[in-house]
Amino acid sequence: MREYVIIILVFAVLLFTVPFLPLGSISAQAPNAASFPEKFTILLESGKILEMSVIDYLTGCLFAQIPVNYSENALKAQAIAAHTYALRLIASGVALSDSPTECQPFFTEEKAREHYGSEYNAYYSRVRRAAEYGAKRVILHSGEPIYAVYHSISSGVTNTASTVWGRDYPYLKSVGSSWDREHEHYLCTNEMTTDYMRLSLLEYDKTLTMPVDYSLWFTDVVKNDYGYVMSLKAGSTPLSGGDMWRMFNLRSIAFEITYNGNAFSIETRGFGHGVGLSQYGAEVLSGRGYSPEEILKYYYTGVEIIEL
C-alpha cells in the first residue's frame, strides 16, 4: 500500500509537469561532449538561485519525475533522459528551473522531503545511485543532446512529437509499448460539467461559439493509428489533441469525449503526452533484463549514448 501511494503521488505531479519543447530554439548548437557542464544553475520559482552538481540536480529530478520504487535500471534510464533534456535546454538558451511550465520537474531536497515524508530516506540511496549513473551519460543524435521527453504511460504505442508540438524529430518516433496497457491506471474516465467546459473553451478563445446541442460541441475528431487525437473541432474552431490535453489537464492525448445527457465524459488511455520514454515501459523492460541504455535506445530511435 505504501508503494502504491508513492506511485499515485508522483503520477499526480507528472500530469501537470511533462516536459515541453522550446520550439523557437531548436536550431541552437549543442556543446560538444568535452564541454558539458559539471554544475547546473537552477532558478527557483521563489526567486532563489541555486548552483549544484549535476548529480544533486538529477537526484531532485528523479524524486519529482518517476515513481522511486521502480527498479534501478528504470531509474537510471530516467536519470540519463533528465540529464540529456537539461543539456538540450541549456544549449537552446533555456534556463533550468523548478517551474513545470518552463522546464522539467525538479524537487529541491526540502520539497522532496515534504512530498515523501519518511519515505524520502528509504529511497534516497537508490535514487542517488541512479543520479550518479545518469550524470555520466548523455543521449545524442547527430552529435547533439536530444529532447529526451518522457511520459508516465503510453496508449500502448508511443506518440510522435508532431501530434503534440507540431514538429517532428527523427528520434521521437512511435514504437510499440503494449505492456503499458497492463498498468492499473491505464484507463481513466472523468466527467466535466457543461459550465466548466464552456468557461475553459472561452478562456482559450473568447470569440468561440458553440452549438445549442451539447452533443455537437466536439466534432471531426481525427486520430492517428495509435489512438492519439491529432485534431478536432470545438464548434467551428479547430483544435489539436495537444490543445485539449493542455486546456483541460487531460491525463492523455489518447481520449474519447462524449456528452452523456448531463455532462461531458472523457475517457483517456495512458498518462501524459505519450512521446519518447514510457516510464512504466522502462520498468517493464527492466524486469525483462534490459539495461538502461537498451531501454533508452528502444524508446528513442537511432540514438547513441555516450559515457562522459
PDB file of C-alpha atoms in Angstrom:
ATOM      1  CA  MET A   1       0.000   0.000   0.000  1.00  0.00           C
ATOM      2  CA  ARG A   2       2.824   2.401   0.852  1.00  0.00           C
ATOM      3  CA  GLU A   3       4.470   1.889  -2.557  1.00  0.00           C
ATOM      4  CA  TYR A   4       1.114   2.311  -4.303  1.00  0.00           C
ATOM      5  CA  VAL A   5       0.670   5.710  -2.643  1.00  0.00           C
ATOM      6  CA  ILE A   6       4.113   6.823  -3.842  1.00  0.00           C
ATOM      7  CA  ILE A   7       3.246   5.904  -7.431  1.00  0.00           C
ATOM      8  CA  ILE A   8      -0.030   7.840  -7.286  1.00  0.00           C
ATOM      9  CA  LEU A   9       1.623  10.924  -5.778  1.00  0.00           C
ATOM     10  CA  VAL A  10       4.309  11.127  -8.424  1.00  0.00           C
ATOM     11  CA  PHE A  11       1.849  10.438 -11.251  1.00  0.00           C
ATOM     12  CA  ALA A  12      -0.278  13.313  -9.927  1.00  0.00           C
ATOM     13  CA  VAL A  13       2.760  15.584 -10.244  1.00  0.00           C
ATOM     14  CA  LEU A  14       3.581  14.327 -13.735  1.00  0.00           C
ATOM     15  CA  LEU A  15       0.090  15.025 -15.003  1.00  0.00           C
ATOM     16  CA  PHE A  16       0.881  18.723 -14.954  1.00  0.00           C
ATOM     17  CA  THR A  17       4.653  18.653 -15.397  1.00  0.00           C
ATOM     18  CA  VAL A  18       5.560  16.712 -18.518  1.00  0.00           C
ATOM     19  CA  PRO A  19       8.498  18.273 -20.385  1.00  0.00           C
ATOM     20  CA  PHE A  20       7.914  20.801 -23.119  1.00  0.00           C
ATOM     21  CA  LEU A  21       9.878  21.571 -26.278  1.00  0.00           C
ATOM     22  CA  PRO A  22      11.214  25.130 -26.706  1.00  0.00           C
ATOM     23  CA  LEU A  23      10.428  25.050 -30.413  1.00  0.00           C
ATOM     24  CA  GLY A  24      11.776  28.528 -31.073  1.00  0.00           C
ATOM     25  CA  SER A  25      15.268  27.386 -30.147  1.00  0.00           C
ATOM     26  CA  ILE A  26      15.667  24.130 -31.999  1.00  0.00           C
ATOM     27  CA  SER A  27      18.489  25.361 -34.225  1.00  0.00           C
ATOM     28  CA  ALA A  28      20.755  26.128 -31.269  1.00  0.00           C
ATOM     29  CA  GLN A  29      24.098  24.352 -31.367  1.00  0.00           C
ATOM     30  CA  ALA A  30      24.679  21.904 -28.529  1.00  0.00           C
ATOM     31  CA  PRO A  31      28.079  21.809 -26.777  1.00  0.00           C
ATOM     32  CA  ASN A  32      30.477  19.006 -27.594  1.00  0.00           C
ATOM     33  CA  ALA A  33      30.955  16.173 -25.130  1.00  0.00           C
ATOM     34  CA  ALA A  34      34.093  17.700 -23.588  1.00  0.00           C
ATOM     35  CA  SER A  35      32.264  20.889 -22.632  1.00  0.00           C
ATOM     36  CA  PHE A  36      29.229  19.506 -20.831  1.00  0.00           C
ATOM     37  CA  PRO A  37      28.899  21.383 -17.520  1.00  0.00           C
ATOM     38  CA  GLU A  38      29.652  19.710 -14.197  1.00  0.00           C
ATOM     39  CA  LYS A  39      27.335  22.076 -12.328  1.00  0.00           C
ATOM     40  CA  PHE A  40      23.899  23.456 -13.089  1.00  0.00           C
ATOM     41  CA  THR A  41      22.325  26.762 -12.082  1.00  0.00           C
ATOM     42  CA  ILE A  42      18.658  26.435 -11.103  1.00  0.00           C
ATOM     43  CA  LEU A  43      16.234  29.340 -10.841  1.00  0.00           C
ATOM     44  CA  LEU A  44      13.541  28.509  -8.288  1.00  0.00           C
ATOM     45  CA  GLU A  45      10.024  29.898  -8.584  1.00  0.00           C
ATOM     46  CA  SER A  46      10.628  31.549  -5.216  1.00  0.00           C
ATOM     47  CA  GLY A  47      13.271  33.702  -6.914  1.00  0.00           C
ATOM     48  CA  LYS A  48      16.188  31.949  -5.249  1.00  0.00           C
ATOM     49  CA  ILE A  49      19.079  30.807  -7.443  1.00  0.00           C
ATOM     50  CA  LEU A  50      20.868  27.548  -6.665  1.00  0.00           C
ATOM     51  CA  GLU A  51      24.107  26.192  -8.058  1.00  0.00           C
ATOM     52  CA  MET A  52      24.511  22.457  -7.666  1.00  0.00           C
ATOM     53  CA  SER A  53      26.281  19.436  -9.071  1.00  0.00           C
ATOM     54  CA  VAL A  54      24.684  17.514 -11.904  1.00  0.00           C
ATOM     55  CA  ILE A  55      24.225  14.582  -9.510  1.00  0.00           C
ATOM     56  CA  ASP A  56      22.337  16.741  -6.995  1.00  0.00           C
ATOM     57  CA  TYR A  57      20.158  18.121  -9.780  1.00  0.00           C
ATOM     58  CA  LEU A  58      19.320  14.673 -11.125  1.00  0.00           C
ATOM     59  CA  THR A  59      18.526  13.446  -7.615  1.00  0.00           C
ATOM     60  CA  GLY A  60      15.915  16.199  -7.372  1.00  0.00           C
ATOM     61  CA  CYS A  61      14.644  15.365 -10.851  1.00  0.00           C
ATOM     62  CA  LEU A  62      14.121  11.690 -10.058  1.00  0.00           C
ATOM     63  CA  PHE A  63      12.183  12.439  -6.883  1.00  0.00           C
ATOM     64  CA  ALA A  64       9.910  14.719  -8.931  1.00  0.00           C
ATOM     65  CA  GLN A  65       9.606  12.708 -12.139  1.00  0.00           C
ATOM     66  CA  ILE A  66       9.210   8.972 -11.615  1.00  0.00           C
ATOM     67  CA  PRO A  67       7.902   6.530  -9.008  1.00  0.00           C
ATOM     68  CA  VAL A  68      11.036   5.984  -6.933  1.00  0.00           C
ATOM     69  CA  ASN A  69      10.038   2.407  -6.086  1.00  0.00           C
ATOM     70  CA  TYR A  70      10.693   1.482  -9.729  1.00  0.00           C
ATOM     71  CA  SER A  71      13.714  -0.726 -10.456  1.00  0.00           C
ATOM     72  CA  GLU A  72      17.173   0.838 -10.529  1.00  0.00           C
ATOM     73  CA  ASN A  73      17.568   0.319 -14.276  1.00  0.00           C
ATOM     74  CA  ALA A  74      14.327   2.226 -14.898  1.00  0.00           C
ATOM     75  CA  LEU A  75      15.539   4.998 -12.571  1.00  0.00           C
ATOM     76  CA  LYS A  76      18.914   5.082 -14.330  1.00  0.00           C
ATOM     77  CA  ALA A  77      17.233   5.360 -17.737  1.00  0.00           C
ATOM     78  CA  GLN A  78      15.145   8.251 -16.419  1.00  0.00           C
ATOM     79  CA  ALA A  79      18.243   9.921 -14.957  1.00  0.00           C
ATOM     80  CA  ILE A  80      20.049   9.778 -18.317  1.00  0.00           C
ATOM     81  CA  ALA A  81      16.965  11.205 -20.034  1.00  0.00           C
ATOM     82  CA  ALA A  82      16.658  14.026 -17.478  1.00  0.00           C
ATOM     83  CA  HIS A  83      20.370  14.845 -17.811  1.00  0.00           C
ATOM     84  CA  THR A  84      20.139  14.909 -21.592  1.00  0.00           C
ATOM     85  CA  TYR A  85      16.999  17.034 -21.544  1.00  0.00           C
ATOM     86  CA  ALA A  86      18.649  19.568 -19.239  1.00  0.00           C
ATOM     87  CA  LEU A  87      21.704  19.796 -21.505  1.00  0.00           C
ATOM     88  CA  ARG A  88      19.485  20.324 -24.544  1.00  0.00           C
ATOM     89  CA  LEU A  89      17.605  23.133 -22.804  1.00  0.00           C
ATOM     90  CA  ILE A  90      20.850  24.829 -21.808  1.00  0.00           C
ATOM     91  CA  ALA A  91      22.149  24.507 -25.379  1.00  0.00           C
ATOM     92  CA  SER A  92      18.902  26.074 -26.585  1.00  0.00           C
ATOM     93  CA  GLY A  93      19.264  29.049 -24.241  1.00  0.00           C
ATOM     94  CA  VAL A  94      16.594  27.940 -21.765  1.00  0.00           C
ATOM     95  CA  ALA A  95      17.421  28.354 -18.072  1.00  0.00           C
ATOM     96  CA  LEU A  96      16.864  25.411 -15.745  1.00  0.00           C
ATOM     97  CA  SER A  97      14.237  25.947 -13.085  1.00  0.00           C
ATOM     98  CA  ASP A  98      11.767  24.146 -10.841  1.00  0.00           C
ATOM     99  CA  SER A  99       8.852  25.582 -12.847  1.00  0.00           C
ATOM    100  CA  PRO A 100       6.998  22.693 -14.529  1.00  0.00           C
ATOM    101  CA  THR A 101       5.712  25.043 -17.240  1.00  0.00           C
ATOM    102  CA  GLU A 102       9.184  26.237 -18.228  1.00  0.00           C
ATOM    103  CA  CYS A 103      11.438  23.273 -17.540  1.00  0.00           C
ATOM    104  CA  GLN A 104      11.253  19.645 -16.394  1.00  0.00           C
ATOM    105  CA  PRO A 105      10.047  18.527 -12.938  1.00  0.00           C
ATOM    106  CA  PHE A 106      12.587  19.120 -10.166  1.00  0.00           C
ATOM    107  CA  PHE A 107      12.346  18.964  -6.364  1.00  0.00           C
ATOM    108  CA  THR A 108      14.738  20.670  -4.006  1.00  0.00           C
ATOM    109  CA  GLU A 109      15.734  18.452  -1.087  1.00  0.00           C
ATOM    110  CA  GLU A 110      13.282  20.356   1.103  1.00  0.00           C
ATOM    111  CA  LYS A 111      10.447  19.819  -1.365  1.00  0.00           C
ATOM    112  CA  ALA A 112      11.299  16.137  -1.812  1.00  0.00           C
ATOM    113  CA  ARG A 113      11.320  15.560   1.956  1.00  0.00           C
ATOM    114  CA  GLU A 114       7.996  17.368   2.259  1.00  0.00           C
ATOM    115  CA  HIS A 115       6.495  15.342  -0.592  1.00  0.00           C
ATOM    116  CA  TYR A 116       7.705  11.888   0.500  1.00  0.00           C
ATOM    117  CA  GLY A 117       7.887  12.268   4.270  1.00  0.00           C
ATOM    118  CA  SER A 118       9.529   9.282   5.921  1.00  0.00           C
ATOM    119  CA  GLU A 119       9.807   7.533   2.554  1.00  0.00           C
ATOM    120  CA  TYR A 120      12.469  10.015   1.431  1.00  0.00           C
ATOM    121  CA  ASN A 121      15.239   8.382   3.453  1.00  0.00           C
ATOM    122  CA  ALA A 122      14.067   4.898   2.483  1.00  0.00           C
ATOM    123  CA  TYR A 123      14.522   5.603  -1.217  1.00  0.00           C
ATOM    124  CA  TYR A 124      17.359   8.143  -1.180  1.00  0.00           C
ATOM    125  CA  SER A 125      20.258   5.708  -1.710  1.00  0.00           C
ATOM    126  CA  ARG A 126      18.790   4.045  -4.808  1.00  0.00           C
ATOM    127  CA  VAL A 127      17.759   7.397  -6.273  1.00  0.00           C
ATOM    128  CA  ARG A 128      21.238   8.768  -5.648  1.00  0.00           C
ATOM    129  CA  ARG A 129      22.884   5.798  -7.346  1.00  0.00           C
ATOM    130  CA  ALA A 130      20.683   6.301 -10.394  1.00  0.00           C
ATOM    131  CA  ALA A 131      21.525  10.030 -10.438  1.00  0.00           C
ATOM    132  CA  GLU A 132      25.247   9.270 -10.318  1.00  0.00           C
ATOM    133  CA  TYR A 133      24.813   6.881 -13.237  1.00  0.00           C
ATOM    134  CA  GLY A 134      22.807   9.380 -15.285  1.00  0.00           C
ATOM    135  CA  ALA A 135      25.258  12.211 -14.653  1.00  0.00           C
ATOM    136  CA  LYS A 136      27.939  10.262 -16.538  1.00  0.00           C
ATOM    137  CA  ARG A 137      25.859   9.597 -19.651  1.00  0.00           C
ATOM    138  CA  VAL A 138      24.171  11.608 -22.419  1.00  0.00           C
ATOM    139  CA  ILE A 139      21.845  10.617 -25.283  1.00  0.00           C
ATOM    140  CA  LEU A 140      22.946  12.034 -28.633  1.00  0.00           C
ATOM    141  CA  HIS A 141      21.531  12.209 -32.135  1.00  0.00           C
ATOM    142  CA  SER A 142      23.682  13.675 -34.922  1.00  0.00           C
ATOM    143  CA  GLY A 143      26.191  14.658 -32.230  1.00  0.00           C
ATOM    144  CA  GLU A 144      23.753  16.735 -30.159  1.00  0.00           C
ATOM    145  CA  PRO A 145      21.818  16.033 -26.955  1.00  0.00           C
ATOM    146  CA  ILE A 146      18.249  15.125 -27.828  1.00  0.00           C
ATOM    147  CA  TYR A 147      14.984  16.483 -26.481  1.00  0.00           C
ATOM    148  CA  ALA A 148      14.664  13.448 -24.217  1.00  0.00           C
ATOM    149  CA  VAL A 149      10.975  13.886 -23.406  1.00  0.00           C
ATOM    150  CA  TYR A 150       9.162  11.255 -21.385  1.00  0.00           C
ATOM    151  CA  HIS A 151       5.753  10.335 -20.010  1.00  0.00           C
ATOM    152  CA  SER A 152       4.210   8.000 -17.462  1.00  0.00           C
ATOM    153  CA  ILE A 153       2.187   5.546 -19.607  1.00  0.00           C
ATOM    154  CA  SER A 154       1.594   5.441 -23.370  1.00  0.00           C
ATOM    155  CA  SER A 155      -1.612   4.411 -25.120  1.00  0.00           C
ATOM    156  CA  GLY A 156       0.098   1.116 -25.961  1.00  0.00           C
ATOM    157  CA  VAL A 157       2.189   2.778 -28.680  1.00  0.00           C
ATOM    158  CA  THR A 158       4.238   5.910 -28.099  1.00  0.00           C
ATOM    159  CA  ASN A 159       3.221   9.154 -29.760  1.00  0.00           C
ATOM    160  CA  THR A 160       5.071  11.397 -32.220  1.00  0.00           C
ATOM    161  CA  ALA A 161       6.276  14.906 -31.414  1.00  0.00           C
ATOM    162  CA  SER A 162       4.290  16.374 -34.307  1.00  0.00           C
ATOM    163  CA  THR A 163       0.990  15.290 -32.743  1.00  0.00           C
ATOM    164  CA  VAL A 164       1.767  17.239 -29.565  1.00  0.00           C
ATOM    165  CA  TRP A 165       4.039  20.093 -30.623  1.00  0.00           C
ATOM    166  CA  GLY A 166       3.553  20.267 -34.381  1.00  0.00           C
ATOM    167  CA  ARG A 167       7.164  19.399 -35.232  1.00  0.00           C
ATOM    168  CA  ASP A 168       8.865  16.081 -35.933  1.00  0.00           C
ATOM    169  CA  TYR A 169      12.186  14.861 -34.578  1.00  0.00           C
ATOM    170  CA  PRO A 170      13.892  11.790 -36.084  1.00  0.00           C
ATOM    171  CA  TYR A 171      14.405  10.160 -32.686  1.00  0.00           C
ATOM    172  CA  LEU A 172      10.851  10.739 -31.393  1.00  0.00           C
ATOM    173  CA  LYS A 173       9.059   8.115 -33.453  1.00  0.00           C
ATOM    174  CA  SER A 174       6.199   5.833 -32.446  1.00  0.00           C
ATOM    175  CA  VAL A 175       7.296   2.482 -31.032  1.00  0.00           C
ATOM    176  CA  GLY A 176       5.241  -0.339 -29.594  1.00  0.00           C
ATOM    177  CA  SER A 177       4.701  -0.298 -25.830  1.00  0.00           C
ATOM    178  CA  SER A 178       1.787  -2.710 -25.496  1.00  0.00           C
ATOM    179  CA  TRP A 179       2.714  -3.604 -21.905  1.00  0.00           C
ATOM    180  CA  ASP A 180       1.601  -0.112 -20.870  1.00  0.00           C
ATOM    181  CA  ARG A 181      -1.984  -1.312 -21.268  1.00  0.00           C
ATOM    182  CA  GLU A 182      -1.382  -3.617 -18.298  1.00  0.00           C
ATOM    183  CA  HIS A 183      -0.968  -0.707 -15.892  1.00  0.00           C
ATOM    184  CA  GLU A 184      -3.810  -0.441 -13.396  1.00  0.00           C
ATOM    185  CA  HIS A 185      -4.267   3.262 -14.177  1.00  0.00           C
ATOM    186  CA  TYR A 186      -4.079   2.878 -17.954  1.00  0.00           C
ATOM    187  CA  LEU A 187      -7.772   3.652 -18.471  1.00  0.00           C
ATOM    188  CA  CYS A 188      -9.499   6.548 -16.734  1.00  0.00           C
ATOM    189  CA  THR A 189     -12.873   8.260 -17.180  1.00  0.00           C
ATOM    190  CA  ASN A 190     -13.686  11.740 -15.871  1.00  0.00           C
ATOM    191  CA  GLU A 191     -16.746  13.931 -16.154  1.00  0.00           C
ATOM    192  CA  MET A 192     -16.738  17.684 -16.745  1.00  0.00           C
ATOM    193  CA  THR A 193     -19.772  19.925 -16.372  1.00  0.00           C
ATOM    194  CA  THR A 194     -21.004  21.884 -19.345  1.00  0.00           C
ATOM    195  CA  ASP A 195     -20.302  25.147 -17.484  1.00  0.00           C
ATOM    196  CA  TYR A 196     -16.698  24.157 -16.809  1.00  0.00           C
ATOM    197  CA  MET A 197     -16.245  23.076 -20.406  1.00  0.00           C
ATOM    198  CA  ARG A 198     -17.732  26.334 -21.709  1.00  0.00           C
ATOM    199  CA  LEU A 199     -15.604  28.562 -19.467  1.00  0.00           C
ATOM    200  CA  SER A 200     -12.413  26.682 -20.349  1.00  0.00           C
ATOM    201  CA  LEU A 201     -13.098  26.962 -24.070  1.00  0.00           C
ATOM    202  CA  LEU A 202     -13.848  30.691 -23.799  1.00  0.00           C
ATOM    203  CA  GLU A 203     -10.643  31.221 -21.856  1.00  0.00           C
ATOM    204  CA  TYR A 204      -8.820  29.631 -24.784  1.00  0.00           C
ATOM    205  CA  ASP A 205     -10.733  31.642 -27.411  1.00  0.00           C
ATOM    206  CA  LYS A 206     -13.137  34.402 -26.343  1.00  0.00           C
ATOM    207  CA  THR A 207     -14.730  34.510 -29.818  1.00  0.00           C
ATOM    208  CA  LEU A 208     -15.582  30.810 -29.811  1.00  0.00           C
ATOM    209  CA  THR A 209     -19.267  29.926 -30.299  1.00  0.00           C
ATOM    210  CA  MET A 210     -20.802  26.529 -29.623  1.00  0.00           C
ATOM    211  CA  PRO A 211     -23.990  24.815 -30.868  1.00  0.00           C
ATOM    212  CA  VAL A 212     -27.037  24.703 -28.607  1.00  0.00           C
ATOM    213  CA  ASP A 213     -26.901  20.900 -28.766  1.00  0.00           C
ATOM    214  CA  TYR A 214     -24.123  19.813 -26.387  1.00  0.00           C
ATOM    215  CA  SER A 215     -23.657  16.563 -28.287  1.00  0.00           C
ATOM    216  CA  LEU A 216     -22.408  18.604 -31.274  1.00  0.00           C
ATOM    217  CA  TRP A 217     -19.813  20.620 -29.379  1.00  0.00           C
ATOM    218  CA  PHE A 218     -16.893  18.386 -30.393  1.00  0.00           C
ATOM    219  CA  THR A 219     -16.840  17.032 -33.939  1.00  0.00           C
ATOM    220  CA  ASP A 220     -14.489  15.953 -36.754  1.00  0.00           C
ATOM    221  CA  VAL A 221     -12.189  14.079 -34.389  1.00  0.00           C
ATOM    222  CA  VAL A 222      -9.115  12.755 -36.229  1.00  0.00           C
ATOM    223  CA  LYS A 223      -6.861  10.203 -34.543  1.00  0.00           C
ATOM    224  CA  ASN A 224      -3.602   8.689 -35.656  1.00  0.00           C
ATOM    225  CA  ASP A 225      -3.149   4.941 -35.938  1.00  0.00           C
ATOM    226  CA  TYR A 226      -2.237   4.711 -32.244  1.00  0.00           C
ATOM    227  CA  GLY A 227      -5.347   6.351 -30.789  1.00  0.00           C
ATOM    228  CA  TYR A 228      -3.856   9.801 -30.123  1.00  0.00           C
ATOM    229  CA  VAL A 229      -6.125  12.691 -31.108  1.00  0.00           C
ATOM    230  CA  MET A 230      -4.488  14.785 -33.824  1.00  0.00           C
ATOM    231  CA  SER A 231      -7.286  17.286 -34.432  1.00  0.00           C
ATOM    232  CA  LEU A 232     -10.939  18.051 -33.729  1.00  0.00           C
ATOM    233  CA  LYS A 233     -13.342  20.974 -33.804  1.00  0.00           C
ATOM    234  CA  ALA A 234     -14.904  22.751 -30.829  1.00  0.00           C
ATOM    235  CA  GLY A 235     -17.895  24.330 -32.513  1.00  0.00           C
ATOM    236  CA  SER A 236     -16.266  25.699 -35.671  1.00  0.00           C
ATOM    237  CA  THR A 237     -12.859  26.244 -34.048  1.00  0.00           C
ATOM    238  CA  PRO A 238     -10.112  23.745 -34.971  1.00  0.00           C
ATOM    239  CA  LEU A 239      -8.047  22.384 -32.080  1.00  0.00           C
ATOM    240  CA  SER A 240      -5.281  19.823 -31.751  1.00  0.00           C
ATOM    241  CA  GLY A 241      -5.292  16.940 -29.314  1.00  0.00           C
ATOM    242  CA  GLY A 242      -2.437  18.715 -27.556  1.00  0.00           C
ATOM    243  CA  ASP A 243      -4.619  21.831 -27.188  1.00  0.00           C
ATOM    244  CA  MET A 244      -7.317  19.798 -25.467  1.00  0.00           C
ATOM    245  CA  TRP A 245      -4.749  17.993 -23.296  1.00  0.00           C
ATOM    246  CA  ARG A 246      -3.305  21.289 -22.063  1.00  0.00           C
ATOM    247  CA  MET A 247      -6.623  23.124 -21.817  1.00  0.00           C
ATOM    248  CA  PHE A 248      -8.390  20.535 -19.666  1.00  0.00           C
ATOM    249  CA  ASN A 249      -5.384  18.942 -17.951  1.00  0.00           C
ATOM    250  CA  LEU A 250      -6.281  15.602 -19.502  1.00  0.00           C
ATOM    251  CA  ARG A 251      -4.342  12.533 -18.420  1.00  0.00           C
ATOM    252  CA  SER A 252      -3.545  11.684 -22.029  1.00  0.00           C
ATOM    253  CA  ILE A 253      -3.842  12.862 -25.636  1.00  0.00           C
ATOM    254  CA  ALA A 254      -5.427   9.492 -26.426  1.00  0.00           C
ATOM    255  CA  PHE A 255      -9.009  10.247 -25.442  1.00  0.00           C
ATOM    256  CA  GLU A 256     -12.693   9.892 -26.285  1.00  0.00           C
ATOM    257  CA  ILE A 257     -15.080  12.731 -25.453  1.00  0.00           C
ATOM    258  CA  THR A 258     -18.848  12.278 -25.362  1.00  0.00           C
ATOM    259  CA  TYR A 259     -21.878  14.051 -23.933  1.00  0.00           C
ATOM    260  CA  ASN A 260     -23.926  11.733 -21.708  1.00  0.00           C
ATOM    261  CA  GLY A 261     -27.005  13.946 -21.313  1.00  0.00           C
ATOM    262  CA  ASN A 262     -25.816  15.673 -18.159  1.00  0.00           C
ATOM    263  CA  ALA A 263     -22.077  16.265 -18.540  1.00  0.00           C
ATOM    264  CA  PHE A 264     -19.136  15.585 -20.809  1.00  0.00           C
ATOM    265  CA  SER A 265     -17.401  12.272 -20.259  1.00  0.00           C
ATOM    266  CA  ILE A 266     -13.739  11.985 -21.228  1.00  0.00           C
ATOM    267  CA  GLU A 267     -12.103   8.558 -21.335  1.00  0.00           C
ATOM    268  CA  THR A 268      -8.306   8.597 -21.550  1.00  0.00           C
ATOM    269  CA  ARG A 269      -5.785   5.871 -22.286  1.00  0.00           C
ATOM    270  CA  GLY A 270      -2.329   6.197 -20.794  1.00  0.00           C
ATOM    271  CA  PHE A 271      -0.864   9.078 -18.820  1.00  0.00           C
ATOM    272  CA  GLY A 272       0.997  12.033 -20.340  1.00  0.00           C
ATOM    273  CA  HIS A 273       1.673  13.169 -23.901  1.00  0.00           C
ATOM    274  CA  GLY A 274       2.940   9.721 -24.921  1.00  0.00           C
ATOM    275  CA  VAL A 275       6.132  10.934 -26.646  1.00  0.00           C
ATOM    276  CA  GLY A 276       9.564   9.439 -26.003  1.00  0.00           C
ATOM    277  CA  LEU A 277      10.379   7.311 -22.970  1.00  0.00           C
ATOM    278  CA  SER A 278       7.482   5.498 -21.302  1.00  0.00           C
ATOM    279  CA  GLN A 279       8.423   5.305 -17.633  1.00  0.00           C
ATOM    280  CA  TYR A 280       6.186   2.333 -16.996  1.00  0.00           C
ATOM    281  CA  GLY A 281       7.590   0.758 -20.149  1.00  0.00           C
ATOM    282  CA  ALA A 282      11.088   1.291 -18.745  1.00  0.00           C
ATOM    283  CA  GLU A 283      10.029  -0.556 -15.606  1.00  0.00           C
ATOM    284  CA  VAL A 284       8.647  -3.468 -17.620  1.00  0.00           C
ATOM    285  CA  LEU A 285      11.699  -3.701 -19.881  1.00  0.00           C
ATOM    286  CA  SER A 286      13.987  -3.509 -16.859  1.00  0.00           C
ATOM    287  CA  GLY A 287      12.175  -6.537 -15.470  1.00  0.00           C
ATOM    288  CA  ARG A 288      12.893  -8.311 -18.756  1.00  0.00           C
ATOM    289  CA  GLY A 289      16.635  -7.750 -18.362  1.00  0.00           C
ATOM    290  CA  TYR A 290      17.096  -4.589 -20.419  1.00  0.00           C
ATOM    291  CA  SER A 291      19.942  -2.286 -19.392  1.00  0.00           C
ATOM    292  CA  PRO A 292      19.272   1.469 -19.012  1.00  0.00           C
ATOM    293  CA  GLU A 293      20.933   2.072 -22.378  1.00  0.00           C
ATOM    294  CA  GLU A 294      18.864  -0.633 -24.079  1.00  0.00           C
ATOM    295  CA  ILE A 295      15.680   0.865 -22.652  1.00  0.00           C
ATOM    296  CA  LEU A 296      16.558   4.306 -23.973  1.00  0.00           C
ATOM    297  CA  LYS A 297      17.559   3.049 -27.411  1.00  0.00           C
ATOM    298  CA  TYR A 298      14.230   1.258 -27.615  1.00  0.00           C
ATOM    299  CA  TYR A 299      12.201   4.401 -26.976  1.00  0.00           C
ATOM    300  CA  TYR A 300      14.447   6.932 -28.756  1.00  0.00           C
ATOM    301  CA  THR A 301      15.059   5.901 -32.361  1.00  0.00           C
ATOM    302  CA  GLY A 302      18.573   5.911 -33.800  1.00  0.00           C
ATOM    303  CA  VAL A 303      20.371   7.490 -30.852  1.00  0.00           C
ATOM    304  CA  GLU A 304      23.757   6.850 -29.292  1.00  0.00           C
ATOM    305  CA  ILE A 305      24.552   7.064 -25.595  1.00  0.00           C
ATOM    306  CA  ILE A 306      27.997   8.283 -24.663  1.00  0.00           C
ATOM    307  CA  GLU A 307      29.747   7.941 -21.331  1.00  0.00           C
ATOM    308  CA  LEU A 308      31.451  11.112 -20.085  1.00  0.00           C
TER     309      LEU A 308
END
